[in-house]
Coordinates of C-alpha atoms in Angstrom, one line a residue:
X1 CA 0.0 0.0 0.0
X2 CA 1.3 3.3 -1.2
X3 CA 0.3 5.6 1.9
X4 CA 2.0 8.7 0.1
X5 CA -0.6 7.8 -3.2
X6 CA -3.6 7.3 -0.6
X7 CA -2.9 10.7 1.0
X8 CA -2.7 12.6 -2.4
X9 CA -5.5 11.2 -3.8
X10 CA -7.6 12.4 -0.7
X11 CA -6.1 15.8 -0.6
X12 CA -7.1 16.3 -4.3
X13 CA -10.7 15.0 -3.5
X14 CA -11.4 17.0 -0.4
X15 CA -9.8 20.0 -1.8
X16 CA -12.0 19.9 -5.1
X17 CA -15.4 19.1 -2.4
X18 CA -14.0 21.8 -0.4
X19 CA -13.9 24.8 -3.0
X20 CA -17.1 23.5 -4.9
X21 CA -18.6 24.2 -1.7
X22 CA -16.9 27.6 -0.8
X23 CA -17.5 28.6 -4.5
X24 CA -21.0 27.6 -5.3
X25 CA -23.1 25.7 -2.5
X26 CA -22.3 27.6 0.7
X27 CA -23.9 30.7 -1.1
X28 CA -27.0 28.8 -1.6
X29 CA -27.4 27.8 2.2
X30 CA -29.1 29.3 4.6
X31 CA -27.4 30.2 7.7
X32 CA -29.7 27.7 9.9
X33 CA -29.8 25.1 6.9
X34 CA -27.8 21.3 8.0
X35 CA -24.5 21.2 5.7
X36 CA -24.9 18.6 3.4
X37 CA -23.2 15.3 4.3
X38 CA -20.3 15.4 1.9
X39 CA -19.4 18.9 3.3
X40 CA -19.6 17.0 6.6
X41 CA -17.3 14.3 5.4
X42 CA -15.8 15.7 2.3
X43 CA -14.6 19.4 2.7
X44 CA -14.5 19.9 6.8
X45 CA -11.5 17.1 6.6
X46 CA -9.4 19.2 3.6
X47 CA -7.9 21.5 5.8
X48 CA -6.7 18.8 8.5
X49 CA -5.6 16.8 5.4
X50 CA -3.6 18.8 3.7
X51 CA -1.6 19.7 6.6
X52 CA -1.0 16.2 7.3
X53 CA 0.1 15.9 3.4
X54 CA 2.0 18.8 3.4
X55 CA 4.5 17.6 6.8
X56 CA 4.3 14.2 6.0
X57 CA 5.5 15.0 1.8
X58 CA 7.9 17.6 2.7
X59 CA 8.5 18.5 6.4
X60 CA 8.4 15.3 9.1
X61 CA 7.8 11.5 8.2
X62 CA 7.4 9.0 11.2
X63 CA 8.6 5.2 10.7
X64 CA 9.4 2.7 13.3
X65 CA 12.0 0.5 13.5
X66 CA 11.4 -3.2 12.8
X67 CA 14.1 -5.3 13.2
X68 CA 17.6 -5.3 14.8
X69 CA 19.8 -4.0 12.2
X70 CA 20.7 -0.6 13.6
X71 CA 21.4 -1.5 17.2
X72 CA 22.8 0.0 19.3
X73 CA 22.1 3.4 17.8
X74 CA 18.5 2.2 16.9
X75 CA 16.0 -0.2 18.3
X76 CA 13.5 -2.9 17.7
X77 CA 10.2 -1.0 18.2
X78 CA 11.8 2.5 18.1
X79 CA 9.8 5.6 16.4
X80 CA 11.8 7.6 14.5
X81 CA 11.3 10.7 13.0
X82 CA 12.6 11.4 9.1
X83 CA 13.8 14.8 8.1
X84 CA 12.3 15.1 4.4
X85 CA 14.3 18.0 3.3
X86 CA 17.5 17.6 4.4
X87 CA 18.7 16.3 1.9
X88 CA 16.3 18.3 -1.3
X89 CA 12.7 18.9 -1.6
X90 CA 11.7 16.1 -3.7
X91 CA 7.6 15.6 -5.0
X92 CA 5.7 13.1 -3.3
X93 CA 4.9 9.8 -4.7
X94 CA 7.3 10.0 -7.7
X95 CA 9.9 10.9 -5.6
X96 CA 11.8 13.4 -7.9
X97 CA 14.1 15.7 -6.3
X98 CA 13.6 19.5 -7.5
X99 CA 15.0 21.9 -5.3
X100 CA 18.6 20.7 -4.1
X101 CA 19.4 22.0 -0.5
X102 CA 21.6 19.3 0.7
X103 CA 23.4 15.6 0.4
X104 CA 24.1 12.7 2.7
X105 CA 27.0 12.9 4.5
X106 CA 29.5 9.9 5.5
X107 CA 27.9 9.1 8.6
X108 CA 24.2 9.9 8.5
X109 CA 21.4 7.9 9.7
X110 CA 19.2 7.6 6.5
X111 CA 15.9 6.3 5.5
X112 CA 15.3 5.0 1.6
X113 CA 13.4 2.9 -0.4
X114 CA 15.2 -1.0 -0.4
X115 CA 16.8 -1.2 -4.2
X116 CA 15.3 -4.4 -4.0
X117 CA 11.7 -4.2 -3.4
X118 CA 11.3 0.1 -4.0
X119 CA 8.0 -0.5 -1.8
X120 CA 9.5 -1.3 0.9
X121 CA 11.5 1.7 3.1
X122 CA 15.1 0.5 4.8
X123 CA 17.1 2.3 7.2
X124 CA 20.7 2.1 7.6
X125 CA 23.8 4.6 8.0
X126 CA 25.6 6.2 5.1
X127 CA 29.1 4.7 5.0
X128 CA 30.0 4.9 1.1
X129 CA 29.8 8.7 -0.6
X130 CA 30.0 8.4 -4.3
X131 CA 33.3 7.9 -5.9
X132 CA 34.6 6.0 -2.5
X133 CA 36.5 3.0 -2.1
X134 CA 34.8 0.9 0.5
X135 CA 36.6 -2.3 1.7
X136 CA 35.4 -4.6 4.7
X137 CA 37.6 -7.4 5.6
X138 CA 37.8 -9.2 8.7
X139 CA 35.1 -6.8 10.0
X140 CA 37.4 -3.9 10.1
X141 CA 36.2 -0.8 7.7
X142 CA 38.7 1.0 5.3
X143 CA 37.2 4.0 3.6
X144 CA 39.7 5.0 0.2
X145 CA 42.7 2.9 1.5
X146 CA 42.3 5.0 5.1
X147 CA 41.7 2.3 8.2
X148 CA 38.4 3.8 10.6
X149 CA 39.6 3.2 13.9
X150 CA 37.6 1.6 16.5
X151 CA 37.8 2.0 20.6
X152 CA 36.6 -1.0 22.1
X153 CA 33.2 -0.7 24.2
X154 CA 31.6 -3.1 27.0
X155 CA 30.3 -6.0 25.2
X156 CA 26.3 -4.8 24.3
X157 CA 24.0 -7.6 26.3
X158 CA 20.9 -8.1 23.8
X159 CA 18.0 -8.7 26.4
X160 CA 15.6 -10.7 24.5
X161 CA 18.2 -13.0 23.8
X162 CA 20.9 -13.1 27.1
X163 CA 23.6 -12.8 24.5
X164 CA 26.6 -9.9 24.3
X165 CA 27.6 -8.7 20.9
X166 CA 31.1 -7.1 21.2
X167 CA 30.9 -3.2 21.2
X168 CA 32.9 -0.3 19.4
X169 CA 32.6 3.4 19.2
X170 CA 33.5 4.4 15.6
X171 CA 34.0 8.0 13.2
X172 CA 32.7 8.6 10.2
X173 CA 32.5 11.8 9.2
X174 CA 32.1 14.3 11.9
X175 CA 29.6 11.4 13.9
X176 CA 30.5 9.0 16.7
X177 CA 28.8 6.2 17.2
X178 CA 28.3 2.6 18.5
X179 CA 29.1 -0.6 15.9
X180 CA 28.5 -4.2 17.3
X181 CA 30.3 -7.7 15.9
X182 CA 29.6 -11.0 17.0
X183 CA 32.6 -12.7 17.8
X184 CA 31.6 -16.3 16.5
X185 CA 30.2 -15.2 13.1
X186 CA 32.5 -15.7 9.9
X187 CA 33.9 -12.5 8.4
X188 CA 32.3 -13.7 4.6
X189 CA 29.3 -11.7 3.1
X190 CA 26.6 -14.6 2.9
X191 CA 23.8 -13.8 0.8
X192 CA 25.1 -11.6 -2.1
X193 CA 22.4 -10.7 -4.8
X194 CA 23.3 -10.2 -8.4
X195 CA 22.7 -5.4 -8.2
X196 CA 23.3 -3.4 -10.6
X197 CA 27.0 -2.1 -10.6
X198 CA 27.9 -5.7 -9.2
X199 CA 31.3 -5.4 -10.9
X200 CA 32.0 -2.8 -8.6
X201 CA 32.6 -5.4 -6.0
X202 CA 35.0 -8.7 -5.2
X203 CA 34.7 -10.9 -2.6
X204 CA 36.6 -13.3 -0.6
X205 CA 36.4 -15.0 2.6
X206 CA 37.5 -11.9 4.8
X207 CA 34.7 -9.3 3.2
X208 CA 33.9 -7.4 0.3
X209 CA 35.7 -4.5 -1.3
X210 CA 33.4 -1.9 -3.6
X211 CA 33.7 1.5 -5.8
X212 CA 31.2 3.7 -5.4
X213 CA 29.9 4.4 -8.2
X214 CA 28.3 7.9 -9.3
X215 CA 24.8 9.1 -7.6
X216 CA 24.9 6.3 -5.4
X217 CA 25.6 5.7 -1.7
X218 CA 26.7 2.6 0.2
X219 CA 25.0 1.8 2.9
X220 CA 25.2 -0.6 6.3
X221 CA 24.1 -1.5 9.5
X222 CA 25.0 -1.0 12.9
X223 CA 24.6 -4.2 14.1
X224 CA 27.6 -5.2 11.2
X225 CA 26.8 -9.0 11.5
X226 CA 23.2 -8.6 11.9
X227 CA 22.9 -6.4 9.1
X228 CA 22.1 -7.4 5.3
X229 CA 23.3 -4.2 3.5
X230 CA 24.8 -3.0 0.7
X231 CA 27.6 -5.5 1.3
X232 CA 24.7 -8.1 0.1
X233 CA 22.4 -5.9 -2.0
X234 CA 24.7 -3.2 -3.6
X235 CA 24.6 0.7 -3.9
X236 CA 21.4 2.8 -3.1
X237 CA 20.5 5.2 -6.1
X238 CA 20.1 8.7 -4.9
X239 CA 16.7 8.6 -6.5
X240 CA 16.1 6.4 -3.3
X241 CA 16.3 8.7 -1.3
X242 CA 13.9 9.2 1.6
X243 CA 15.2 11.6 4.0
X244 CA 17.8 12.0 7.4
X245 CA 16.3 9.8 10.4
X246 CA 17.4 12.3 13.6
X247 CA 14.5 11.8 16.4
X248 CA 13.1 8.8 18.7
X249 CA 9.9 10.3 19.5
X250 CA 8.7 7.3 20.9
X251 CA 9.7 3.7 22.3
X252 CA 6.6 2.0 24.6
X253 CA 8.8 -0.1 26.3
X254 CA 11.7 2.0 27.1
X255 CA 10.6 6.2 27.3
X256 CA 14.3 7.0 28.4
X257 CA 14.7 6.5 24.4
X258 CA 12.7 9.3 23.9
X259 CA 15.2 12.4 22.0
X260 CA 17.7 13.2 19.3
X261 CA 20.4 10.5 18.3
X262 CA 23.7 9.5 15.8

């Protein structure tokens, strides 16, 4: 289900029930006389609606998190608030960028649609800027032939499963943040799909190393062995774009979540 679609299409509707009503029909009434019931349920709900279509398209977008990818930075059951603009105004629906104001930065926390399955919107951090040389072997991260160095953390303890992941603060960019590797799970990529720009890539036993290629953006997880990325999928097309996640607004079971992350 397109949600975007579904909101445009009611925004259109109620906004052409609305002004036939404001242009034609509220003349006709009498002060005293019962609005009609598609006024009622028609053009009362435009205003409400297009505010809702106007944050949702180009302001604010809430998702929450479904799966165990991102930890530690992000967790199962999280909801997170998107930032649409950050990186351009693009037209809802089609998704078409037309008024540039920024790009991703090595680092961010982004939301876009899986190159896989376009319907379906991922979330992972930007680790690959176009033109870079990413290589992942032996679950250490080189970014164009420069080692990212890691400070070892107390091991994470994943609750729902009394197991520890081992823990690592880690810079990309100007952002610190947390990275988790299980010690008992083989350095290989398992998985790997035939993407486009698959030439781009080699594997081996110890990782994967790619080029970036133009207008794209490589993409991983926190949670690096928990995490199928674009180590296993390839390159996300900046016409995937969704926006910058920044915000847990809410978590049900944990409300200390609650505030801005990285």
């Amino acid at each position: 289900m397109n949600f975007a679609l579904i909101l445009l299409v009611l925004t259109v509707v109620t906004g052409i029930l609305y002004a036939i009503d404001i242009l034609k029909f509220r003349k006709l009434r009498a002060a005293n006389d019962k609005q009609p019931l598609w006024v009622e349920w028609g053009g009362d709900f435009f205003p409400v609606i297009l505010i809702v279509f106007v944050l949702r398209s180009f302001l604010f977008e809430p998702f929450k998190i479904p799966s165990g990818s991102m930890i530690p930075t992000l967790l199962v059951g999280d909801f997170i608030l998107v930032n649409k603009y950050a990186y351009g105004i693009r037209l809802p629906v089609i998704n078409t960028k037309v008024i540039d104001i920024g790009e991703p930065q090595r680092g961010d926390v982004m939301v876009f649609r899986y190159p896989e399955d376009p319907s379906l919107d991922y979330i992972k951090r930007v680790v690959g800027l176009p033109g870079d040389t990413i290589e992942y072997h032996n679950k250490r991260l080189r970014i164009n032939g420069e080692p990212i160095a890691v400070k070892p953390e107390a091991d994470f303890l994943h609750t729902e499963r009394n197991f520890y992941s081992q823990q690592f603060t880690e810079k990309l960019g100007e952002v610190e943040h947390r990275v988790l590797n299980d010690a008992d799970t083989p350095a290989f990529i398992p998985g790997v799909s035939s993407f486009p720009y698959r030439e781009n890539c080699t594997y081996n036993a110890s990782g994967v190393s790619c080029k970036v290629p133009e207008g794209h953006y490589f993409m991983m997880g926190d949670n690096r062995d928990n995490s199928r990325d674009s180590r296993a999928w390839g390159f996300v097309p900046e016409e995937n774009i969704v926006g910058k996640a920044f915000f847990i607004w809410l978590n049900f079971s944990d409300f200390s979540r609650i505030g801005s992350f990285r």
